Structures are given as structure tokens and as C-alpha cells.
Amino acid sequence: MNNLRLKALLGAGCFSLLMSGVVSAGGFDRGGVNIDQLFDAAPYSFDAGVTYVSPQRKLKNVQRLDGSGMSTSEIDVGGDYVVPRIGFKANIFEPVDCLATYTKPYGAEADFGMNNAYSPTAVKYYVKTNDFGLTCSYKINVGKGALRFIGGVSYQEVDAFLSRQTLLAFGNTGLGKFKLSDEAWGWRVGTAYEIPEIALRASLMYSSSYKYDGLSGTVDTTGFAGGPGGNVTGVFPVSASAEIPQAVEFKLQSGIAPGWLAFGSVRWQEWSKLGIIPINGVIHPVFGTPSNVSFDLLYRDGWTVSGGIAHKFSDQLSAAVSLTWDRGTSTTSGYQSDTWSVASGVSYSPNDKIEVRLGGSIGVLTSGSSTFTGVGDAANAVTYTYDDDLLLAGSALVKVKF
């Protein structure tokens, strides 16, 4: 084994996962279900990590288009969030490896505040998920390396919340609160080819959609006083249907010089599946008639492209830097524009059993505008602009090998 192959082999484990979880993607994506730990050379490994993301997005020149004349000069909608991750990998028997994971791979959160031009559309909303996954691989020797066949499943839970401030007839003002939840199963399948001597790995993974056809919950309109139709406020059952769409991801890494590694990835996710999501069963709190309420996303498909380089300074210390572009998923409305970010990270291994990783990212949420095109819920009749805004993130992870 020449010097290049020896150095690359020693560094491969340190570079794995070093840059994961420190960028922001489109749609509801917060990193997906990462299975890189499955490739650990150690028979067993346990890791636990957390990522903190702080988008500094501000909406400007917010104006309602419903004839009310409401306008607001600026609204801060940056919703900081935390993504935990736990993974346990085991070599069940040769040549089978399995990885059990827990994470919160998808979500969204924003707080627009009360009594502004956006509050009839949304005062606050969030989407939260919990994912419990199991992924296994079967490895066979091919040429100088090994080919893996990979498959797995995930059980995923989702909770969603939306509140809207409504100005109604007869001076009636209130806050409608929608809560929905559901569970779904998803699966993944793919393949990977590795040549450990030169730290080469190429993988292609397909992740199925998670069908939330039974979203159910309540709408709370007790904050309204009712109207001439009588007492039509209260807590009523509502339902909806949505999905976390399918995705495909290709990753490639290779040693390029003694102690140096280059890596990159391309990910596509079919966020265009999330257009208009009707909420069924809503009753108008004043007139008692069915009310057309929907969560209007109008997304397009998301693309995320990332590339970087890593270097092993010693058996204990490695570092990496990467550049990521994410194509914004917003179309005519929304504020998910293109994102550019630079991430860096360090990996420290005091011995061959313990590894600590720290990473950080700084990026730009690019500028744009949003307007109502007449499609969907009339409460979303609003227009606004947004400038280039800052995106900050940091991550920490500890791994134990045995």
C-alpha cells in the first residue's frame, strides 16, 4: 500500500459525517435521514449529535390585497431550530451491517406575531417530525473494493400547528388555532461502491415518500364571540392530507493526495407535491357555514448541490470545508429562495475509540418577492419582499467505536 492509500485510509473515518447537518435545505428538509454511519469501519459505533440553525429572515413591505389596506414595513420570521441525531451501527455478521437512527429530519417553524398585515394569513405555524429508522447493507467483494446493497425503513410521526388572526364582520376578531398529527412509514433503497485503500465511496440512495393521508386534529375558535347565527365557536374536528415527498441522493468521495479527501453530493426532492393543502371541516365562527381554509405552499422541486475538501493533519485531528447551493422551493409565494452556504468542521480523536466533531456554517438566504395569484385560500392574499439575509448554523457530535 503506497503512502497516498495509507493516509487516505486513516482519514476516511474522520471525514465521514463531518459536514452533515450544518446547512439549510428547501421545503421542510432539515437534513433528511443520514446513513453515512453505516459505512463505519468499526464493528460497532454509537454517535449522538445536535445541530442548531438560525435563519435571519425578515419580510418587508408586507401589504394585504384583500381591500383592508393593512400594511407592515417589516416582520421578523426567522425561526431558530434544533435537530438532534442518534445512531447505533452494528456488524450483525459478515457481510451484513445495520444502522438504527433517530432524528427530526423534516420541519418548519415561523412566528409572524399579532396585529400585522401577515397575521390573517398566519400568526404562527410549525411542522415537527420524529423519525425512527433501521437501515442495513449486504456487502460483496468486487474488484479492488466492495459493493453494498442497501435497504431500510422508517417510522415517522408528524405534528403540525397553524394559527391565524381573523377580522370578521360585526367587529369580531379572533384567533383560529389548527392542530393536526399523523404517522407514516417510508423506505429507502440504494447501492454503494467502496475502495477503502483510497477512501473512495460512491453511493446512490432513493427514499420513498411518507404519505400522511390521515392527518387529523382540531380547530379551536373559542376566541371568537360568535355572530347572528348563534354560538358557532368551539373546538371542532378537522382533517387534511399531505406527504413528505420522495428523494434521490448521490454522494461521492475520494482520496486525492496523501491525507486529502474530496467529497460532493447532489440531492433532489419532489417538493412540488406540496401545493395547496386543504384543511377539511372548518366552520365559519360567525356565520356557521363551511369555510375554505388551506395551507398554501406552492413549492417546486428542491435541488441541493454540495462539494468540499478535507485534510488529515494527524491521527488525532482532521478538518474540512464545503460549499453548498440549495435551490429555493418557493414559486409565486413564500420566502424560500436560493441559499448559498459555506461550512467548516473539525474532528478530534484522542484515541481510536472516541471521536468529537464540531462544525459551523454561514450562508446567505437570497432576496426575492412574494404575491398572491388568486389560487388557494383568500386569507393568503398578501404581497411582500425580502432582501439577502444571514443564515447561521452550528453542530456538535460525539462518536464511540467499539
Short mmCIF file of C-alpha atoms in Angstrom, two decimals:
data_model
loop_
_atom_site.label_atom_id
_atom_site.label_comp_id
_atom_site.label_asym_id
_atom_site.label_seq_id
_atom_site.Cartn_x
_atom_site.Cartn_y
_atom_site.Cartn_z
CA MET A 1 0.00 0.00 0.00
CA ASN A 2 1.56 3.32 -1.04
CA ASN A 3 1.61 6.46 1.11
CA LEU A 4 -1.42 8.02 -0.60
CA ARG A 5 -3.59 4.99 0.10
CA LEU A 6 -2.38 4.65 3.69
CA LYS A 7 -3.07 8.31 4.55
CA ALA A 8 -6.46 8.27 2.83
CA LEU A 9 -7.48 5.10 4.64
CA LEU A 10 -6.56 6.52 8.05
CA GLY A 11 -8.52 9.67 7.39
CA ALA A 12 -11.67 8.22 5.88
CA GLY A 13 -13.48 7.60 9.16
CA CYS A 14 -12.69 11.08 10.47
CA PHE A 15 -14.12 12.78 7.40
CA SER A 16 -17.35 10.76 7.39
CA LEU A 17 -20.34 12.80 8.62
CA LEU A 18 -18.09 15.74 9.50
CA MET A 19 -20.09 18.19 7.42
CA SER A 20 -23.56 16.71 7.87
CA GLY A 21 -26.39 18.74 9.32
CA VAL A 22 -24.91 22.25 9.06
CA VAL A 23 -26.78 23.52 6.02
CA SER A 24 -30.39 24.51 5.38
CA ALA A 25 -32.34 22.96 2.52
CA GLY A 26 -35.64 23.73 0.79
CA GLY A 27 -39.15 22.58 1.57
CA PHE A 28 -39.34 21.05 5.04
CA ASP A 29 -35.91 19.38 4.70
CA ARG A 30 -33.67 19.64 7.78
CA GLY A 31 -31.11 17.06 6.76
CA GLY A 32 -33.21 14.00 5.99
CA VAL A 33 -32.21 10.58 7.33
CA ASN A 34 -28.39 10.42 7.10
CA ILE A 35 -27.00 6.87 6.87
CA ASP A 36 -23.26 7.62 6.48
CA GLN A 37 -22.56 5.94 9.83
CA LEU A 38 -23.45 2.63 8.19
CA PHE A 39 -20.03 2.73 6.47
CA ASP A 40 -18.02 2.90 9.71
CA ALA A 41 -15.07 0.50 9.66
CA ALA A 42 -15.50 -0.33 13.37
CA PRO A 43 -17.75 -3.34 14.10
CA TYR A 44 -19.87 -1.20 16.43
CA SER A 45 -20.30 2.53 16.84
CA PHE A 46 -22.64 4.89 18.68
CA ASP A 47 -22.96 8.58 17.95
CA ALA A 48 -25.11 11.41 19.27
CA GLY A 49 -25.17 14.92 17.89
CA VAL A 50 -27.17 18.11 17.60
CA THR A 51 -27.40 20.90 15.02
CA TYR A 52 -28.60 24.42 15.77
CA VAL A 53 -29.78 26.58 12.84
CA SER A 54 -30.62 30.29 12.98
CA PRO A 55 -32.10 31.81 9.79
CA GLN A 56 -32.31 35.62 9.99
CA ARG A 57 -35.16 36.10 7.52
CA LYS A 58 -37.18 39.37 7.51
CA LEU A 59 -40.20 40.18 5.35
CA LYS A 60 -40.53 43.78 4.15
CA ASN A 61 -43.30 45.94 2.67
CA VAL A 62 -45.98 43.47 3.70
CA GLN A 63 -49.35 44.51 2.23
CA ARG A 64 -52.72 42.81 2.21
CA LEU A 65 -54.51 42.54 -1.13
CA ASP A 66 -57.99 41.91 0.30
CA GLY A 67 -59.04 45.58 0.37
CA SER A 68 -58.41 46.01 4.10
CA GLY A 69 -55.48 48.37 3.48
CA MET A 70 -53.37 46.66 6.16
CA SER A 71 -49.59 47.03 5.70
CA THR A 72 -46.47 46.42 7.79
CA SER A 73 -42.97 47.67 6.97
CA GLU A 74 -41.02 44.69 8.41
CA ILE A 75 -41.71 41.33 10.09
CA ASP A 76 -39.01 39.09 11.57
CA VAL A 77 -39.89 35.47 10.71
CA GLY A 78 -36.59 33.73 11.46
CA GLY A 79 -37.44 30.57 13.39
CA ASP A 80 -34.37 29.08 15.08
CA TYR A 81 -34.49 25.30 15.38
CA VAL A 82 -32.54 22.33 16.72
CA VAL A 83 -32.08 18.95 15.01
CA PRO A 84 -30.90 16.04 17.21
CA ARG A 85 -29.44 12.80 15.87
CA ILE A 86 -28.69 9.43 17.48
CA GLY A 87 -27.24 6.44 15.64
CA PHE A 88 -26.09 2.92 16.52
CA LYS A 89 -24.27 0.81 13.93
CA ALA A 90 -23.52 -2.90 14.31
CA ASN A 91 -21.86 -5.54 12.20
CA ILE A 92 -24.54 -8.23 12.59
CA PHE A 93 -22.41 -10.84 10.83
CA GLU A 94 -20.20 -10.76 7.78
CA PRO A 95 -21.17 -9.26 5.40
CA VAL A 96 -24.25 -7.57 6.96
CA ASP A 97 -24.19 -4.19 8.75
CA CYS A 98 -27.21 -2.41 10.26
CA LEU A 99 -27.79 1.13 11.50
CA ALA A 100 -30.58 2.26 13.84
CA THR A 101 -31.25 6.03 13.87
CA TYR A 102 -33.41 8.67 15.47
CA THR A 103 -33.67 12.23 14.18
CA LYS A 104 -36.06 15.07 13.33
CA PRO A 105 -35.39 15.13 9.58
CA TYR A 106 -38.18 17.46 8.40
CA GLY A 107 -39.81 20.52 9.87
CA ALA A 108 -40.66 24.20 9.61
CA GLU A 109 -41.34 26.99 12.07
CA ALA A 110 -42.24 30.68 11.90
CA ASP A 111 -43.73 33.24 14.26
CA PHE A 112 -45.11 36.30 12.46
CA GLY A 113 -46.67 37.95 15.51
CA MET A 114 -50.08 39.54 16.05
CA ASN A 115 -51.80 42.60 14.58
CA ASN A 116 -49.77 42.93 11.39
CA ALA A 117 -50.54 42.55 7.70
CA TYR A 118 -49.44 38.91 7.70
CA SER A 119 -51.42 37.77 10.77
CA PRO A 120 -54.66 36.99 8.83
CA THR A 121 -52.53 34.58 6.79
CA ALA A 122 -50.55 33.17 9.71
CA VAL A 123 -49.62 34.28 13.20
CA LYS A 124 -47.57 31.18 13.90
CA TYR A 125 -47.04 27.76 12.40
CA TYR A 126 -44.82 24.74 12.78
CA VAL A 127 -44.30 21.28 11.33
CA LYS A 128 -42.38 18.81 13.51
CA THR A 129 -41.33 15.23 12.75
CA ASN A 130 -39.79 12.31 14.62
CA ASP A 131 -38.12 9.57 12.57
CA PHE A 132 -37.11 6.13 13.87
CA GLY A 133 -35.15 4.28 11.19
CA LEU A 134 -33.37 1.00 10.53
CA THR A 135 -31.05 0.62 7.52
CA CYS A 136 -28.99 -2.46 6.61
CA SER A 137 -26.47 -3.33 3.92
CA TYR A 138 -25.12 -6.51 2.36
CA LYS A 139 -21.53 -6.29 1.14
CA ILE A 140 -19.79 -8.35 -1.54
CA ASN A 141 -16.24 -8.01 -2.85
CA VAL A 142 -15.98 -6.64 -6.37
CA GLY A 143 -12.59 -5.88 -7.95
CA LYS A 144 -10.40 -3.83 -5.59
CA GLY A 145 -13.34 -2.81 -3.43
CA ALA A 146 -16.74 -3.83 -2.17
CA LEU A 147 -20.28 -3.34 -3.43
CA ARG A 148 -23.09 -2.76 -0.93
CA PHE A 149 -26.78 -3.29 -1.44
CA ILE A 150 -28.67 -1.05 0.99
CA GLY A 151 -32.25 -1.03 2.22
CA GLY A 152 -34.14 0.38 5.16
CA VAL A 153 -37.42 1.58 6.66
CA SER A 154 -38.52 4.49 8.84
CA TYR A 155 -41.49 5.09 11.09
CA GLN A 156 -42.24 8.79 11.13
CA GLU A 157 -44.54 10.99 13.22
CA VAL A 158 -45.67 14.49 12.24
CA ASP A 159 -47.30 17.27 14.25
CA ALA A 160 -48.49 20.49 12.60
CA PHE A 161 -49.88 23.74 14.01
CA LEU A 162 -51.23 26.90 12.36
CA SER A 163 -52.81 29.95 13.99
CA ARG A 164 -54.44 32.83 12.11
CA GLN A 165 -55.81 36.13 13.35
CA THR A 166 -59.11 36.87 11.62
CA LEU A 167 -61.00 40.14 11.27
CA LEU A 168 -64.66 39.29 10.68
CA ALA A 169 -68.00 41.01 10.36
CA PHE A 170 -69.62 42.82 13.28
CA GLY A 171 -66.21 43.82 14.65
CA ASN A 172 -65.49 40.22 15.60
CA THR A 173 -61.78 39.48 15.94
CA GLY A 174 -60.29 36.16 17.00
CA LEU A 175 -57.52 33.63 16.67
CA GLY A 176 -58.16 30.32 14.94
CA LYS A 177 -55.82 27.51 16.06
CA PHE A 178 -55.37 24.39 13.95
CA LYS A 179 -53.60 21.28 15.27
CA LEU A 180 -53.11 18.09 13.24
CA SER A 181 -50.99 14.94 13.58
CA ASP A 182 -50.41 11.59 11.85
CA GLU A 183 -47.95 8.71 11.45
CA ALA A 184 -46.49 7.11 8.31
CA TRP A 185 -43.95 4.55 7.11
CA GLY A 186 -41.28 5.16 4.49
CA TRP A 187 -38.49 3.11 2.98
CA ARG A 188 -35.13 3.59 1.28
CA VAL A 189 -33.05 1.53 -1.12
CA GLY A 190 -29.73 2.05 -2.82
CA THR A 191 -26.24 0.88 -3.54
CA ALA A 192 -22.67 1.94 -2.80
CA TYR A 193 -19.20 1.02 -4.03
CA GLU A 194 -16.11 1.45 -1.84
CA ILE A 195 -12.36 1.12 -2.21
CA PRO A 196 -11.14 1.75 1.36
CA GLU A 197 -7.46 1.93 0.37
CA ILE A 198 -8.04 5.25 -1.40
CA ALA A 199 -11.09 6.32 0.66
CA LEU A 200 -13.29 6.03 -2.44
CA ARG A 201 -17.02 5.74 -1.92
CA ALA A 202 -19.86 6.35 -4.35
CA SER A 203 -23.45 5.88 -3.22
CA LEU A 204 -26.88 6.34 -4.76
CA MET A 205 -29.95 6.27 -2.50
CA TYR A 206 -33.67 6.52 -3.17
CA SER A 207 -36.02 7.49 -0.33
CA SER A 208 -39.74 6.91 -0.69
CA SER A 209 -42.43 9.40 0.22
CA TYR A 210 -44.20 9.41 3.59
CA LYS A 211 -47.95 9.50 2.92
CA TYR A 212 -49.87 11.37 5.61
CA ASP A 213 -53.34 10.60 4.32
CA GLY A 214 -54.92 10.60 7.79
CA LEU A 215 -53.87 13.94 9.24
CA SER A 216 -56.46 14.69 11.92
CA GLY A 217 -56.90 17.09 14.79
CA THR A 218 -58.92 20.12 15.85
CA VAL A 219 -59.61 23.76 15.15
CA ASP A 220 -60.16 25.96 18.18
CA THR A 221 -62.34 29.05 17.59
CA THR A 222 -63.32 29.68 21.20
CA GLY A 223 -61.58 33.06 21.00
CA PHE A 224 -64.39 34.39 18.81
CA ALA A 225 -67.64 35.78 20.22
CA GLY A 226 -69.92 34.19 17.67
CA GLY A 227 -72.40 36.01 15.49
CA PRO A 228 -76.05 36.33 14.47
CA GLY A 229 -76.08 32.66 13.56
CA GLY A 230 -75.74 31.73 17.24
CA ASN A 231 -72.91 30.08 19.12
CA VAL A 232 -70.85 28.52 16.32
CA THR A 233 -67.48 28.74 18.06
CA GLY A 234 -65.77 25.89 19.84
CA VAL A 235 -63.32 23.06 19.25
CA PHE A 236 -64.18 21.07 16.10
CA PRO A 237 -62.53 18.10 14.35
CA VAL A 238 -60.58 18.80 11.16
CA SER A 239 -58.59 16.67 8.73
CA ALA A 240 -56.08 17.03 5.90
CA SER A 241 -53.81 15.03 3.59
CA ALA A 242 -50.14 15.70 2.78
CA GLU A 243 -46.81 13.96 2.30
CA ILE A 244 -43.07 14.21 2.73
CA PRO A 245 -42.09 13.59 -0.92
CA GLN A 246 -39.66 11.11 -2.43
CA ALA A 247 -35.96 11.97 -2.81
CA VAL A 248 -32.84 10.76 -4.62
CA GLU A 249 -29.27 11.50 -3.46
CA PHE A 250 -25.88 10.75 -5.00
CA LYS A 251 -22.67 11.08 -2.94
CA LEU A 252 -19.05 10.72 -3.97
CA GLN A 253 -15.78 10.97 -2.04
CA SER A 254 -12.20 10.00 -2.82
CA GLY A 255 -8.68 10.48 -1.58
CA ILE A 256 -6.83 12.86 -3.89
CA ALA A 257 -3.39 13.20 -2.20
CA PRO A 258 -1.74 11.95 1.00
CA GLY A 259 -4.13 12.94 3.81
CA TRP A 260 -6.52 14.81 1.49
CA LEU A 261 -10.10 13.92 0.58
CA ALA A 262 -12.57 15.50 -1.86
CA PHE A 263 -16.30 14.96 -1.49
CA GLY A 264 -19.57 16.08 -3.04
CA SER A 265 -23.27 15.30 -3.27
CA VAL A 266 -26.39 16.05 -5.32
CA ARG A 267 -29.89 15.69 -3.83
CA TRP A 268 -33.31 16.03 -5.47
CA GLN A 269 -36.61 16.01 -3.61
CA GLU A 270 -40.07 16.29 -5.14
CA TRP A 271 -41.35 19.21 -3.07
CA SER A 272 -43.67 20.20 -5.93
CA LYS A 273 -46.01 17.56 -4.45
CA LEU A 274 -46.82 20.14 -1.76
CA GLY A 275 -49.04 22.72 -3.45
CA ILE A 276 -52.30 23.59 -1.73
CA ILE A 277 -53.24 21.53 1.36
CA PRO A 278 -56.95 21.96 2.20
CA ILE A 279 -57.98 21.71 5.86
CA ASN A 280 -61.38 19.99 5.92
CA GLY A 281 -64.15 20.55 8.45
CA VAL A 282 -63.60 24.23 9.31
CA ILE A 283 -66.76 26.10 10.35
CA HIS A 284 -67.03 29.89 9.99
CA PRO A 285 -67.12 31.22 13.59
CA VAL A 286 -69.66 33.95 12.80
CA PHE A 287 -71.99 32.52 10.17
CA GLY A 288 -71.70 28.80 10.98
CA THR A 289 -71.12 27.84 7.34
CA PRO A 290 -68.30 25.66 5.95
CA SER A 291 -65.12 27.73 5.50
CA ASN A 292 -62.46 27.13 2.86
CA VAL A 293 -59.14 27.07 4.70
CA SER A 294 -55.89 25.75 3.25
CA PHE A 295 -52.14 25.72 3.87
CA ASP A 296 -50.78 27.09 0.58
CA LEU A 297 -47.15 26.11 -0.04
CA LEU A 298 -46.99 26.03 -3.87
CA TYR A 299 -43.48 24.54 -3.79
CA ARG A 300 -41.32 23.44 -6.69
CA ASP A 301 -38.82 20.55 -6.59
CA GLY A 302 -35.72 21.09 -4.48
CA TRP A 303 -32.11 20.61 -5.59
CA THR A 304 -29.13 20.67 -3.24
CA VAL A 305 -25.54 20.52 -4.55
CA SER A 306 -22.56 20.41 -2.21
CA GLY A 307 -18.81 19.93 -2.58
CA GLY A 308 -15.75 20.25 -0.40
CA ILE A 309 -12.33 19.11 0.67
CA ALA A 310 -10.95 17.64 3.89
CA HIS A 311 -7.44 17.20 5.30
CA LYS A 312 -6.00 14.91 7.98
CA PHE A 313 -3.37 16.82 9.95
CA SER A 314 -2.53 13.92 12.28
CA ASP A 315 -4.04 10.70 13.60
CA GLN A 316 -5.99 12.86 16.05
CA LEU A 317 -7.01 15.95 14.07
CA SER A 318 -8.85 16.44 10.76
CA ALA A 319 -10.71 19.38 9.22
CA ALA A 320 -12.98 20.04 6.27
CA VAL A 321 -14.65 22.88 4.38
CA SER A 322 -17.56 22.76 1.92
CA LEU A 323 -19.73 24.98 -0.29
CA THR A 324 -23.45 24.24 -0.72
CA TRP A 325 -26.10 25.63 -3.06
CA ASP A 326 -29.74 24.91 -2.41
CA ARG A 327 -32.37 25.87 -4.98
CA GLY A 328 -35.23 27.58 -3.20
CA THR A 329 -38.54 25.75 -3.37
CA SER A 330 -40.83 28.82 -3.29
CA THR A 331 -42.54 29.80 -6.55
CA THR A 332 -45.05 32.66 -6.75
CA SER A 333 -45.42 32.90 -2.97
CA GLY A 334 -43.29 32.17 0.07
CA TYR A 335 -39.76 33.17 1.05
CA GLN A 336 -37.70 30.03 0.42
CA SER A 337 -35.28 31.47 -2.12
CA ASP A 338 -31.89 30.06 -3.15
CA THR A 339 -29.39 29.55 -0.33
CA TRP A 340 -25.60 29.64 -0.54
CA SER A 341 -23.59 28.49 2.49
CA VAL A 342 -20.01 27.73 3.49
CA ALA A 343 -19.47 25.12 6.21
CA SER A 344 -16.36 24.04 8.07
CA GLY A 345 -15.70 21.43 10.70
CA VAL A 346 -13.01 19.75 12.77
CA SER A 347 -12.74 16.18 14.02
CA TYR A 348 -10.65 15.27 17.08
CA SER A 349 -9.91 11.68 18.11
CA PRO A 350 -7.94 11.38 21.38
CA ASN A 351 -7.77 7.63 20.72
CA ASP A 352 -9.15 5.06 18.27
CA LYS A 353 -12.37 4.66 20.28
CA ILE A 354 -13.65 8.24 20.65
CA GLU A 355 -14.22 10.98 18.10
CA VAL A 356 -15.56 14.50 18.64
CA ARG A 357 -16.76 16.68 15.77
CA LEU A 358 -17.60 20.39 15.75
CA GLY A 359 -18.96 22.21 12.71
CA GLY A 360 -20.29 25.60 11.73
CA SER A 361 -21.88 27.25 8.72
CA ILE A 362 -22.58 30.76 7.46
CA GLY A 363 -24.78 31.41 4.48
CA VAL A 364 -26.94 33.81 2.52
CA LEU A 365 -30.70 33.48 2.08
CA THR A 366 -31.09 35.31 -1.23
CA SER A 367 -33.59 38.10 -1.92
CA GLY A 368 -36.94 37.87 -3.66
CA SER A 369 -40.64 38.71 -3.52
CA SER A 370 -43.98 37.04 -2.99
CA THR A 371 -47.53 37.76 -4.09
CA PHE A 372 -50.98 36.16 -4.14
CA THR A 373 -52.07 34.84 -7.54
CA GLY A 374 -55.68 34.10 -6.63
CA VAL A 375 -55.07 30.37 -6.13
CA GLY A 376 -55.87 28.86 -2.75
CA ASP A 377 -57.13 30.39 0.48
CA ALA A 378 -58.22 34.03 0.12
CA ALA A 379 -56.74 34.71 3.57
CA ASN A 380 -53.33 34.38 1.89
CA ALA A 381 -53.93 37.50 -0.22
CA VAL A 382 -50.68 39.24 0.72
CA THR A 383 -47.59 40.56 -1.01
CA TYR A 384 -44.10 41.28 0.36
CA THR A 385 -40.40 41.46 -0.48
CA TYR A 386 -37.25 40.24 1.28
CA ASP A 387 -33.58 41.14 0.99
CA ASP A 388 -30.49 38.92 1.27
CA ASP A 389 -30.49 37.59 4.83
CA LEU A 390 -27.97 35.76 7.01
CA LEU A 391 -28.07 32.06 7.85
CA LEU A 392 -26.04 30.71 10.79
CA ALA A 393 -25.65 27.13 12.00
CA GLY A 394 -23.51 25.04 14.32
CA SER A 395 -23.24 21.35 15.13
CA ALA A 396 -21.57 19.03 17.63
CA LEU A 397 -21.31 15.23 17.62
CA VAL A 398 -19.63 12.56 19.73
CA LYS A 399 -18.92 9.07 18.43
CA VAL A 400 -17.80 5.99 20.36
CA LYS A 401 -16.41 2.97 18.49
CA PHE A 402 -16.02 -0.49 19.93
#
